[in-house]
Amino acid sequence: MHDSHPDAVTLARWLDGEISDDAGGAVASHVATCALCRSEAEAGQAFAEALAAPVPSLPPGFVARTCARATASHAPMAPLWWLALSRPWRAALAALLLGSAVLGWRLGATVQPQPDPAELLAASLAVPELAAIEGQAPVEVRR
Ligand SMILES: [Zn+2]
């Protein structure tokens, strides 16, 4: 039955002692003569021993210190694209943004608001000559 290599599940069950004596003996005799399966079995045995080993205990105060360090290092960070820029580029970009803001503020203070096109149209419709032609009273424009 086990002239060929046992599959991984069979090998794992054999390592865990879950296979009957007859079948287990066949796997054992194959593993004893097959370097590939012996290597697989040794790796599986090492893994099982690592899982069974007790978890080392943490040093006293480890959790409290770790939590304190994690919360202390929450300073606000600059976006990644900003960090990717070199220092002169950051200075130039900051100056450009500041200059644009100042220029926009100054332009906004000097530009006069445009008259409302709807009011211009209403005023043009209130021309007395137009009303006389049509024989109607001039249109009142409410403001
Ligand atoms: Zn084999």
PDB file of C-alpha atoms and ligand atoms in Angstrom:
ATOM      1  CA  MET A   1       0.000   0.000   0.000  1.00  0.00           C
ATOM      2  CA  HIS A   2       2.768   2.433   0.943  1.00  0.00           C
ATOM      3  CA  ASP A   3       5.303   1.546  -1.685  1.00  0.00           C
ATOM      4  CA  SER A   4       4.604   5.044  -2.996  1.00  0.00           C
ATOM      5  CA  HIS A   5       4.962   8.107  -0.776  1.00  0.00           C
ATOM      6  CA  PRO A   6       2.122   8.623   1.692  1.00  0.00           C
ATOM      7  CA  ASP A   7       0.177  11.810   1.103  1.00  0.00           C
ATOM      8  CA  ALA A   8       0.561  14.777   3.453  1.00  0.00           C
ATOM      9  CA  VAL A   9      -2.629  14.011   5.384  1.00  0.00           C
ATOM     10  CA  THR A  10      -1.631  10.392   5.974  1.00  0.00           C
ATOM     11  CA  LEU A  11       1.849  11.475   7.070  1.00  0.00           C
ATOM     12  CA  ALA A  12       0.395  14.051   9.477  1.00  0.00           C
ATOM     13  CA  ARG A  13      -2.071  11.508  10.915  1.00  0.00           C
ATOM     14  CA  TRP A  14       0.793   9.020  11.330  1.00  0.00           C
ATOM     15  CA  LEU A  15       2.832  11.675  13.191  1.00  0.00           C
ATOM     16  CA  ASP A  16      -0.170  12.349  15.440  1.00  0.00           C
ATOM     17  CA  GLY A  17      -0.599   8.605  16.142  1.00  0.00           C
ATOM     18  CA  GLU A  18      -4.051   8.562  14.550  1.00  0.00           C
ATOM     19  CA  ILE A  19      -3.391   5.619  12.229  1.00  0.00           C
ATOM     20  CA  SER A  20      -3.984   1.993  13.158  1.00  0.00           C
ATOM     21  CA  ASP A  21      -0.975  -0.157  13.931  1.00  0.00           C
ATOM     22  CA  ASP A  22      -0.999  -2.040  10.589  1.00  0.00           C
ATOM     23  CA  ALA A  23      -1.208   1.067   8.405  1.00  0.00           C
ATOM     24  CA  GLY A  24       1.031   2.984  10.789  1.00  0.00           C
ATOM     25  CA  GLY A  25       3.654   0.267  10.536  1.00  0.00           C
ATOM     26  CA  ALA A  26       3.588   0.529   6.742  1.00  0.00           C
ATOM     27  CA  VAL A  27       4.053   4.309   6.914  1.00  0.00           C
ATOM     28  CA  ALA A  28       6.846   3.885   9.459  1.00  0.00           C
ATOM     29  CA  SER A  29       8.705   1.369   7.289  1.00  0.00           C
ATOM     30  CA  HIS A  30       8.344   3.671   4.250  1.00  0.00           C
ATOM     31  CA  VAL A  31       9.548   6.724   6.162  1.00  0.00           C
ATOM     32  CA  ALA A  32      12.525   4.720   7.429  1.00  0.00           C
ATOM     33  CA  THR A  33      13.657   4.014   3.867  1.00  0.00           C
ATOM     34  CA  CYS A  34      12.565   7.207   2.028  1.00  0.00           C
ATOM     35  CA  ALA A  35      14.667  10.320   2.546  1.00  0.00           C
ATOM     36  CA  LEU A  36      11.991  12.613   1.137  1.00  0.00           C
ATOM     37  CA  CYS A  37       9.262  11.357   3.461  1.00  0.00           C
ATOM     38  CA  ARG A  38      11.659  11.267   6.426  1.00  0.00           C
ATOM     39  CA  SER A  39      12.448  14.930   5.791  1.00  0.00           C
ATOM     40  CA  GLU A  40       8.732  15.751   5.616  1.00  0.00           C
ATOM     41  CA  ALA A  41       8.090  13.802   8.808  1.00  0.00           C
ATOM     42  CA  GLU A  42      10.919  15.572  10.667  1.00  0.00           C
ATOM     43  CA  ALA A  43       9.593  18.968   9.558  1.00  0.00           C
ATOM     44  CA  GLY A  44       6.092  18.027  10.688  1.00  0.00           C
ATOM     45  CA  GLN A  45       7.445  16.759  14.011  1.00  0.00           C
ATOM     46  CA  ALA A  46       9.378  20.002  14.581  1.00  0.00           C
ATOM     47  CA  PHE A  47       6.252  22.026  13.772  1.00  0.00           C
ATOM     48  CA  ALA A  48       4.143  19.982  16.198  1.00  0.00           C
ATOM     49  CA  GLU A  49       6.743  20.419  18.940  1.00  0.00           C
ATOM     50  CA  ALA A  50       6.870  24.174  18.343  1.00  0.00           C
ATOM     51  CA  LEU A  51       3.082  24.338  18.660  1.00  0.00           C
ATOM     52  CA  ALA A  52       3.135  22.288  21.848  1.00  0.00           C
ATOM     53  CA  ALA A  53       5.878  24.383  23.478  1.00  0.00           C
ATOM     54  CA  PRO A  54       4.640  26.768  26.169  1.00  0.00           C
ATOM     55  CA  VAL A  55       4.280  30.381  25.095  1.00  0.00           C
ATOM     56  CA  PRO A  56       6.930  32.484  26.835  1.00  0.00           C
ATOM     57  CA  SER A  57       5.423  34.917  29.306  1.00  0.00           C
ATOM     58  CA  LEU A  58       5.725  38.643  28.688  1.00  0.00           C
ATOM     59  CA  PRO A  59       7.973  40.692  30.955  1.00  0.00           C
ATOM     60  CA  PRO A  60       6.086  42.561  33.677  1.00  0.00           C
ATOM     61  CA  GLY A  61       4.587  45.855  32.505  1.00  0.00           C
ATOM     62  CA  PHE A  62       5.111  45.026  28.830  1.00  0.00           C
ATOM     63  CA  VAL A  63       1.483  45.624  27.799  1.00  0.00           C
ATOM     64  CA  ALA A  64       1.211  48.910  29.718  1.00  0.00           C
ATOM     65  CA  ARG A  65       4.500  50.224  28.299  1.00  0.00           C
ATOM     66  CA  THR A  66       3.549  49.209  24.751  1.00  0.00           C
ATOM     67  CA  CYS A  67       0.144  50.890  24.992  1.00  0.00           C
ATOM     68  CA  ALA A  68       1.724  54.046  26.426  1.00  0.00           C
ATOM     69  CA  ARG A  69       4.255  54.214  23.585  1.00  0.00           C
ATOM     70  CA  ALA A  70       1.566  53.593  20.962  1.00  0.00           C
ATOM     71  CA  THR A  71      -0.656  56.408  22.249  1.00  0.00           C
ATOM     72  CA  ALA A  72       2.273  58.802  22.780  1.00  0.00           C
ATOM     73  CA  SER A  73       3.390  58.537  19.154  1.00  0.00           C
ATOM     74  CA  HIS A  74       0.130  59.830  17.687  1.00  0.00           C
ATOM     75  CA  ALA A  75       1.422  63.233  16.654  1.00  0.00           C
ATOM     76  CA  PRO A  76      -0.311  64.514  13.505  1.00  0.00           C
ATOM     77  CA  MET A  77       1.590  63.567  10.382  1.00  0.00           C
ATOM     78  CA  ALA A  78       1.941  65.439   7.114  1.00  0.00           C
ATOM     79  CA  PRO A  79       0.476  63.723   4.052  1.00  0.00           C
ATOM     80  CA  LEU A  80       2.840  61.394   2.213  1.00  0.00           C
ATOM     81  CA  TRP A  81       3.053  63.561  -0.911  1.00  0.00           C
ATOM     82  CA  TRP A  82       4.271  66.447   1.238  1.00  0.00           C
ATOM     83  CA  LEU A  83       6.909  64.261   2.908  1.00  0.00           C
ATOM     84  CA  ALA A  84       8.085  63.068  -0.509  1.00  0.00           C
ATOM     85  CA  LEU A  85       9.001  66.630  -1.525  1.00  0.00           C
ATOM     86  CA  SER A  86      12.470  67.926  -0.753  1.00  0.00           C
ATOM     87  CA  ARG A  87      12.808  70.924   1.555  1.00  0.00           C
ATOM     88  CA  PRO A  88      13.280  73.584  -1.212  1.00  0.00           C
ATOM     89  CA  TRP A  89      10.208  72.266  -3.059  1.00  0.00           C
ATOM     90  CA  ARG A  90       8.145  72.447   0.110  1.00  0.00           C
ATOM     91  CA  ALA A  91       9.232  76.048   0.667  1.00  0.00           C
ATOM     92  CA  ALA A  92       8.482  76.978  -2.954  1.00  0.00           C
ATOM     93  CA  LEU A  93       5.054  75.342  -2.861  1.00  0.00           C
ATOM     94  CA  ALA A  94       4.174  77.010   0.432  1.00  0.00           C
ATOM     95  CA  ALA A  95       5.239  80.405  -0.954  1.00  0.00           C
ATOM     96  CA  LEU A  96       3.200  79.826  -4.122  1.00  0.00           C
ATOM     97  CA  LEU A  97       0.091  78.920  -2.129  1.00  0.00           C
ATOM     98  CA  LEU A  98       0.502  81.929   0.157  1.00  0.00           C
ATOM     99  CA  GLY A  99       1.095  84.267  -2.822  1.00  0.00           C
ATOM    100  CA  SER A 100      -1.971  82.921  -4.611  1.00  0.00           C
ATOM    101  CA  ALA A 101      -4.098  83.456  -1.528  1.00  0.00           C
ATOM    102  CA  VAL A 102      -2.900  87.047  -1.108  1.00  0.00           C
ATOM    103  CA  LEU A 103      -3.332  87.788  -4.834  1.00  0.00           C
ATOM    104  CA  GLY A 104      -6.842  86.354  -4.846  1.00  0.00           C
ATOM    105  CA  TRP A 105      -7.760  88.400  -1.806  1.00  0.00           C
ATOM    106  CA  ARG A 106      -6.411  91.606  -3.398  1.00  0.00           C
ATOM    107  CA  LEU A 107      -8.149  90.949  -6.731  1.00  0.00           C
ATOM    108  CA  GLY A 108     -11.399  90.221  -4.967  1.00  0.00           C
ATOM    109  CA  ALA A 109     -11.210  93.603  -3.236  1.00  0.00           C
ATOM    110  CA  THR A 110     -10.671  95.576  -6.487  1.00  0.00           C
ATOM    111  CA  VAL A 111     -13.083  93.890  -8.917  1.00  0.00           C
ATOM    112  CA  GLN A 112     -16.522  95.538  -9.000  1.00  0.00           C
ATOM    113  CA  PRO A 113     -19.495  93.225  -8.963  1.00  0.00           C
ATOM    114  CA  GLN A 114     -21.075  92.790 -12.396  1.00  0.00           C
ATOM    115  CA  PRO A 115     -24.688  93.945 -12.835  1.00  0.00           C
ATOM    116  CA  ASP A 116     -27.267  91.211 -12.867  1.00  0.00           C
ATOM    117  CA  PRO A 117     -28.139  90.345 -16.517  1.00  0.00           C
ATOM    118  CA  ALA A 118     -31.778  89.894 -15.524  1.00  0.00           C
ATOM    119  CA  GLU A 119     -31.921  93.449 -14.167  1.00  0.00           C
ATOM    120  CA  LEU A 120     -30.310  94.807 -17.359  1.00  0.00           C
ATOM    121  CA  LEU A 121     -32.959  93.053 -19.462  1.00  0.00           C
ATOM    122  CA  ALA A 122     -35.778  94.320 -17.250  1.00  0.00           C
ATOM    123  CA  ALA A 123     -34.437  97.875 -17.508  1.00  0.00           C
ATOM    124  CA  SER A 124     -34.246  97.629 -21.297  1.00  0.00           C
ATOM    125  CA  LEU A 125     -37.870  96.472 -21.449  1.00  0.00           C
ATOM    126  CA  ALA A 126     -38.940  99.528 -19.466  1.00  0.00           C
ATOM    127  CA  VAL A 127     -37.915 101.939 -22.279  1.00  0.00           C
ATOM    128  CA  PRO A 128     -40.820 104.500 -22.646  1.00  0.00           C
ATOM    129  CA  GLU A 129     -40.532 104.549 -26.443  1.00  0.00           C
ATOM    130  CA  LEU A 130     -41.164 100.834 -26.571  1.00  0.00           C
ATOM    131  CA  ALA A 131     -44.232 101.178 -24.356  1.00  0.00           C
ATOM    132  CA  ALA A 132     -45.611 104.028 -26.551  1.00  0.00           C
ATOM    133  CA  ILE A 133     -45.242 101.863 -29.645  1.00  0.00           C
ATOM    134  CA  GLU A 134     -47.175  99.066 -28.080  1.00  0.00           C
ATOM    135  CA  GLY A 135     -49.731 101.412 -26.458  1.00  0.00           C
ATOM    136  CA  GLN A 136     -49.115 100.111 -23.026  1.00  0.00           C
ATOM    137  CA  ALA A 137     -47.856 101.584 -19.822  1.00  0.00           C
ATOM    138  CA  PRO A 138     -44.127 101.173 -19.122  1.00  0.00           C
ATOM    139  CA  VAL A 139     -43.223  97.976 -17.320  1.00  0.00           C
ATOM    140  CA  GLU A 140     -42.507  98.603 -13.676  1.00  0.00           C
ATOM    141  CA  VAL A 141     -39.183  97.180 -12.569  1.00  0.00           C
ATOM    142  CA  ARG A 142     -39.168  96.086  -8.992  1.00  0.00           C
ATOM    143  CA  ARG A 143     -35.849  96.274  -7.240  1.00  0.00           C
TER     144      ARG A 143
HETATM  145 ZN    ZN B   1       8.474   8.575   0.516  1.00  0.00          ZN
END
